[in-house]
């Protein structure tokens, strides 16, 4: 009997969506340019992290990971908000779309009530 | 009486002292921007960061321009973003950072460590419902470290990689994808491990 190697479709799709950036990085490396790894200011992010009284020292890795994940989160929040804009047949993402995303998406629950 | 005279003397000395006698509170602000529990409090005034510079309102958030740019990339081409939506997202993002940091620093505290490392951040992601970020982040981190190591000659002091974290990364990375690029080469190859087979994708 022949065993068919199963390709995990989800994995491939995840790879695709997360990899446009990775691709940019890889291409930059290939052409000997210094790749731009983050699009947010590291120092500012460190400041925000340090606002937490229990936070003392932060390793380079940790700072990078927080910065990168913040970018991913930012994209995610924008995408989810845009869905509500689409449902309202509008072309502009408005605050109410962001609010709707917070109310309806489970992983965004932590934002509920966090905004003044 | 002797005693009275003595106290008189002391008072006298104080009165004549040319230096002002002040109570000085030592600020623990010299140790690498270290904010400890002792010198921060929960009251509403601006937290003091290094040498008495108050933290401005806008320093709590990321620059709106960066936020807007990343948002734009994520929404459909034709979409626009209202100003209040941008500001709202800006706040949400800072909230996210605090959320992750809080979880990570809790774990650190439990394990009696002072430095938040990459592992703590990934653990926080996972336990807060952002598990899907963990794998991509590990890949980004690998690339970042590689690039940083090649720059090591320029800025050795900036690369304080925690060796312990390195160890744990090497053993826990189960990522099935490895992206390899030869610097100076024109080819870029992505190796994907599927069970025991290695698939190769080439991108030029």
Coordinates of C-alpha atoms in Angstrom, one line a residue:
Chain A
X1 CA 0.0 0.0 0.0
X2 CA 1.2 3.4 -0.8
X3 CA 1.4 5.9 1.9
X4 CA 0.5 9.4 0.9
X5 CA 2.4 12.1 2.7
X6 CA -0.2 14.4 4.0
X7 CA 0.4 18.0 3.7
X8 CA -1.1 20.0 6.5
X9 CA -3.2 22.6 4.6
X10 CA -3.5 24.8 7.6
X11 CA 0.3 24.9 8.0
X12 CA 0.8 25.9 4.4
X13 CA -1.8 28.6 4.6
X14 CA -0.3 29.9 7.8
X15 CA 3.1 29.9 6.2
X16 CA 1.8 32.0 3.3
X17 CA 0.1 34.6 5.4
X18 CA 2.9 35.0 7.9
X19 CA 5.6 34.7 5.3
X20 CA 5.2 37.9 3.2
X21 CA 7.3 39.6 5.8
X22 CA 9.6 36.7 6.2
X23 CA 10.1 36.7 2.5
X24 CA 11.1 40.4 2.6
X25 CA 13.6 39.6 5.3
X26 CA 15.0 36.7 3.3
X27 CA 15.2 38.7 0.1
X28 CA 17.0 41.5 1.9
X29 CA 19.5 39.0 3.3
X30 CA 20.0 37.5 0.0
X31 CA 20.8 40.8 -1.6
X32 CA 23.2 41.7 1.1
X33 CA 21.1 44.6 2.5
X34 CA 20.5 45.0 6.1
X35 CA 16.9 43.8 6.6
X36 CA 14.5 46.0 8.5
X37 CA 13.2 43.6 11.1
X38 CA 10.9 45.9 13.0
X39 CA 8.7 48.8 12.0
X40 CA 8.1 50.1 15.5
X41 CA 10.4 52.0 17.8
X42 CA 12.1 49.6 20.2
X43 CA 12.8 52.3 22.8
X44 CA 9.2 53.4 23.0
X45 CA 8.1 49.9 23.4
X46 CA 10.6 49.4 26.2
X47 CA 9.3 52.5 27.9
X48 CA 5.8 51.1 27.8
X49 CA 6.9 47.8 29.1
X50 CA 8.7 49.5 31.9
X51 CA 5.5 51.2 33.0
X52 CA 4.7 47.9 34.7
X53 CA 6.0 48.1 38.2
X54 CA 7.0 44.4 38.3
X55 CA 9.0 44.7 35.2
X56 CA 12.7 45.2 35.9
X57 CA 15.1 44.1 33.2
X58 CA 14.3 43.1 29.7
X59 CA 16.5 41.0 27.4
X60 CA 17.1 42.0 23.8
X61 CA 15.3 38.9 22.7
X62 CA 12.2 39.8 24.8
X63 CA 12.2 43.3 23.4
X64 CA 12.4 42.1 19.9
X65 CA 9.6 39.5 20.4
X66 CA 7.3 42.1 22.0
X67 CA 7.9 44.5 19.2
X68 CA 7.3 41.9 16.5
X69 CA 4.2 40.5 18.2
X70 CA 2.9 44.1 18.6
X71 CA 3.1 44.5 14.9
X72 CA 1.3 41.2 14.3
X73 CA -1.3 42.3 16.8
X74 CA -1.7 45.6 15.2
X75 CA -2.4 44.0 11.8
X76 CA -4.8 41.6 13.4
X77 CA -6.8 44.3 15.1
X78 CA -6.9 46.3 11.9
X79 CA -8.1 43.3 9.9
X80 CA -10.8 42.4 12.4
X81 CA -12.0 46.0 12.5
X82 CA -12.0 46.2 8.7
X83 CA -14.4 43.2 8.6
X84 CA -17.0 45.3 10.5
X85 CA -16.4 48.2 8.2
X86 CA -17.1 45.8 5.3
X87 CA -20.3 44.6 7.0
X88 CA -21.5 48.2 7.3
X89 CA -20.7 48.7 3.6
X90 CA -18.3 51.5 4.3
X91 CA -14.9 52.4 3.0
X92 CA -13.5 53.9 6.2
X93 CA -12.7 52.0 9.3
X94 CA -14.2 53.9 12.2
X95 CA -13.9 53.7 15.9
X96 CA -17.1 51.8 16.2
X97 CA -15.6 49.1 14.0
X98 CA -12.7 48.7 16.4
X99 CA -15.2 48.6 19.3
X100 CA -17.2 45.9 17.5
X101 CA -14.1 43.8 16.9
X102 CA -13.2 44.1 20.7
X103 CA -16.7 43.0 21.6
X104 CA -16.9 40.1 19.2
X105 CA -13.5 38.6 18.9
X106 CA -12.5 36.4 21.9
X107 CA -8.8 37.1 21.9
X108 CA -9.5 40.8 21.9
X109 CA -11.6 40.5 25.1
X110 CA -8.8 41.9 27.2
X111 CA -9.3 45.3 25.6
X112 CA -12.9 45.5 26.8
X113 CA -13.1 48.3 29.4
X114 CA -9.4 49.0 29.0
X115 CA -10.0 52.1 26.9
X116 CA -10.9 55.2 28.7
Chain B
X1 CA 23.6 71.2 83.7
X2 CA 25.8 69.4 81.4
X3 CA 23.0 67.9 79.4
X4 CA 21.3 71.2 78.7
X5 CA 24.5 72.8 77.6
X6 CA 25.2 69.9 75.3
X7 CA 21.9 70.3 73.6
X8 CA 22.4 74.0 73.4
X9 CA 25.7 73.4 71.7
X10 CA 24.1 71.2 69.2
X11 CA 21.4 73.6 68.4
X12 CA 24.0 76.3 68.2
X13 CA 26.0 74.4 65.8
X14 CA 23.0 73.8 63.6
X15 CA 22.0 77.4 63.6
X16 CA 25.5 78.4 62.6
X17 CA 25.8 75.7 59.9
X18 CA 26.5 77.2 56.6
X19 CA 25.2 74.2 54.8
X20 CA 21.6 73.6 54.8
X21 CA 20.6 70.4 56.4
X22 CA 18.3 68.6 54.1
X23 CA 16.7 65.2 54.0
X24 CA 17.8 63.5 50.8
X25 CA 16.1 60.7 49.2
X26 CA 18.3 58.6 47.0
X27 CA 16.9 57.9 43.6
X28 CA 17.6 54.5 42.3
X29 CA 17.8 55.8 38.8
X30 CA 21.4 55.0 37.9
X31 CA 21.1 51.3 37.3
X32 CA 20.3 51.0 33.7
X33 CA 16.9 52.5 33.8
X34 CA 15.8 50.0 36.3
X35 CA 12.4 50.6 37.7
X36 CA 11.8 48.6 40.8
X37 CA 8.8 48.2 43.1
X38 CA 10.3 50.6 45.6
X39 CA 10.5 53.6 43.5
X40 CA 7.3 53.4 41.6
X41 CA 3.9 53.8 43.1
X42 CA 0.3 53.5 41.9
X43 CA -0.7 57.1 42.3
X44 CA -1.9 59.1 39.4
X45 CA 1.0 61.4 38.9
X46 CA 3.4 60.9 36.0
X47 CA 5.9 58.2 36.8
X48 CA 9.4 59.7 36.9
X49 CA 11.8 58.2 34.5
X50 CA 15.5 58.8 35.0
X51 CA 16.8 62.0 36.4
X52 CA 13.4 63.6 37.0
X53 CA 12.1 63.7 33.4
X54 CA 8.3 63.1 33.6
X55 CA 6.9 60.6 31.2
X56 CA 4.8 62.5 28.7
X57 CA 1.3 61.4 27.8
X58 CA 2.4 60.5 24.2
X59 CA 5.2 58.3 25.5
X60 CA 2.6 55.9 26.7
X61 CA 1.7 55.2 23.1
X62 CA 3.4 54.2 19.9
X63 CA 3.8 56.9 17.2
X64 CA 0.6 57.3 15.4
X65 CA 2.3 57.4 12.0
X66 CA 3.8 53.9 12.5
X67 CA 0.5 52.6 13.8
X68 CA -1.4 54.1 10.8
X69 CA 1.1 52.6 8.3
X70 CA 0.8 49.1 9.7
X71 CA -3.0 49.3 9.8
X72 CA -3.1 50.5 6.2
X73 CA -1.2 47.4 5.1
X74 CA -3.7 45.2 6.8
X75 CA -6.9 46.5 5.5
X76 CA -8.2 46.4 1.9
X77 CA -6.5 48.7 -0.6
X78 CA -9.4 51.0 -1.0
X79 CA -10.0 51.3 2.7
X80 CA -9.4 54.4 4.8
X81 CA -9.0 54.8 8.5
X82 CA -10.8 57.4 10.5
X83 CA -8.7 59.5 12.9
X84 CA -10.6 58.2 16.0
X85 CA -10.1 54.6 14.9
X86 CA -6.3 55.2 14.5
X87 CA -6.1 56.7 18.0
X88 CA -8.2 53.9 19.4
X89 CA -6.0 51.3 17.9
X90 CA -3.0 53.2 19.2
X91 CA -4.3 52.8 22.7
X92 CA -5.2 49.2 22.2
X93 CA -1.7 48.4 21.1
X94 CA -0.2 49.9 24.2
X95 CA -2.6 47.9 26.2
X96 CA -1.5 44.8 24.4
X97 CA 2.1 45.5 25.3
X98 CA 1.2 46.0 28.9
X99 CA -0.9 42.9 28.9
X100 CA 1.9 40.7 27.6
X101 CA 4.5 42.3 29.8
X102 CA 2.4 41.9 32.9
X103 CA 2.0 38.2 32.2
X104 CA 5.7 37.7 31.4
X105 CA 6.9 39.6 34.4
X106 CA 4.6 37.6 36.7
X107 CA 6.2 34.4 35.5
X108 CA 9.6 35.9 36.0
X109 CA 8.7 36.9 39.5
X110 CA 7.4 33.5 40.3
X111 CA 10.6 32.0 39.2
X112 CA 12.6 34.5 41.1
X113 CA 14.3 35.9 38.0
X114 CA 15.0 39.6 37.3
X115 CA 15.2 39.6 33.6
X116 CA 12.3 39.0 31.3
X117 CA 13.7 36.8 28.5
X118 CA 12.3 35.7 25.2
X119 CA 10.9 32.5 26.6
X120 CA 8.8 34.4 29.1
X121 CA 7.3 36.5 26.3
X122 CA 6.5 33.4 24.2
X123 CA 4.9 31.7 27.2
X124 CA 2.8 34.8 27.8
X125 CA 1.6 34.9 24.2
X126 CA 0.6 31.3 24.5
X127 CA -1.3 31.6 27.7
X128 CA -3.1 34.8 26.7
X129 CA -4.6 33.4 23.5
X130 CA -2.0 34.4 21.0
X131 CA -0.6 30.9 20.6
X132 CA -0.6 31.3 16.8
X133 CA 2.1 34.0 17.1
X134 CA 4.6 31.7 18.7
X135 CA 5.9 29.8 15.7
X136 CA 6.3 32.8 13.4
X137 CA 7.9 34.7 16.2
X138 CA 10.5 32.0 16.8
X139 CA 11.4 32.2 13.1
X140 CA 11.7 35.9 13.2
X141 CA 13.9 35.7 16.2
X142 CA 16.2 33.2 14.6
X143 CA 16.7 35.5 11.6
X144 CA 17.1 38.5 13.9
X145 CA 19.8 36.8 15.9
X146 CA 21.6 35.7 12.8
X147 CA 21.7 39.2 11.4
X148 CA 22.7 40.6 14.8
X149 CA 25.6 38.1 15.1
X150 CA 26.9 39.2 11.8
X151 CA 26.9 42.8 13.1
X152 CA 28.5 41.8 16.3
X153 CA 31.8 43.4 15.3
X154 CA 30.2 46.7 15.2
X155 CA 28.2 46.8 18.4
X156 CA 29.3 44.0 20.8
X157 CA 27.7 45.6 23.9
X158 CA 24.2 45.6 22.5
X159 CA 24.0 41.9 22.0
X160 CA 23.4 40.5 25.4
X161 CA 21.8 37.3 24.5
X162 CA 20.9 35.2 27.4
X163 CA 22.8 31.9 27.1
X164 CA 20.2 30.1 29.1
X165 CA 17.5 31.2 26.7
X166 CA 19.6 30.1 23.8
X167 CA 19.7 26.6 25.2
X168 CA 16.0 26.4 25.7
X169 CA 15.3 27.7 22.2
X170 CA 17.5 25.1 20.7
X171 CA 15.6 22.3 22.3
X172 CA 12.1 23.6 22.1
X173 CA 12.0 24.8 18.5
X174 CA 9.9 22.3 16.8
X175 CA 9.3 24.6 13.8
X176 CA 9.1 22.5 10.7
X177 CA 10.2 25.4 8.6
X178 CA 13.7 26.6 8.1
X179 CA 14.6 29.5 5.9
X180 CA 18.1 29.6 4.8
X181 CA 19.7 32.3 2.8
X182 CA 23.3 32.5 1.8
X183 CA 24.6 36.0 2.2
X184 CA 25.9 37.2 -1.1
X185 CA 24.1 34.4 -2.9
X186 CA 21.4 34.9 -5.4
X187 CA 19.3 32.0 -4.3
X188 CA 17.1 31.7 -1.4
X189 CA 15.9 28.3 -0.3
X190 CA 13.1 27.3 2.1
X191 CA 13.5 23.9 3.6
X192 CA 10.3 22.4 4.9
X193 CA 10.4 19.3 7.0
X194 CA 7.4 17.1 6.6
X195 CA 7.7 14.0 8.8
X196 CA 11.1 12.7 7.7
X197 CA 11.1 14.2 4.2
X198 CA 12.7 17.4 3.3
X199 CA 11.0 19.5 0.8
X200 CA 12.8 22.3 -0.9
X201 CA 11.3 25.4 -2.3
X202 CA 13.4 27.8 -4.1
X203 CA 12.7 31.5 -4.4
X204 CA 14.8 33.6 -6.6

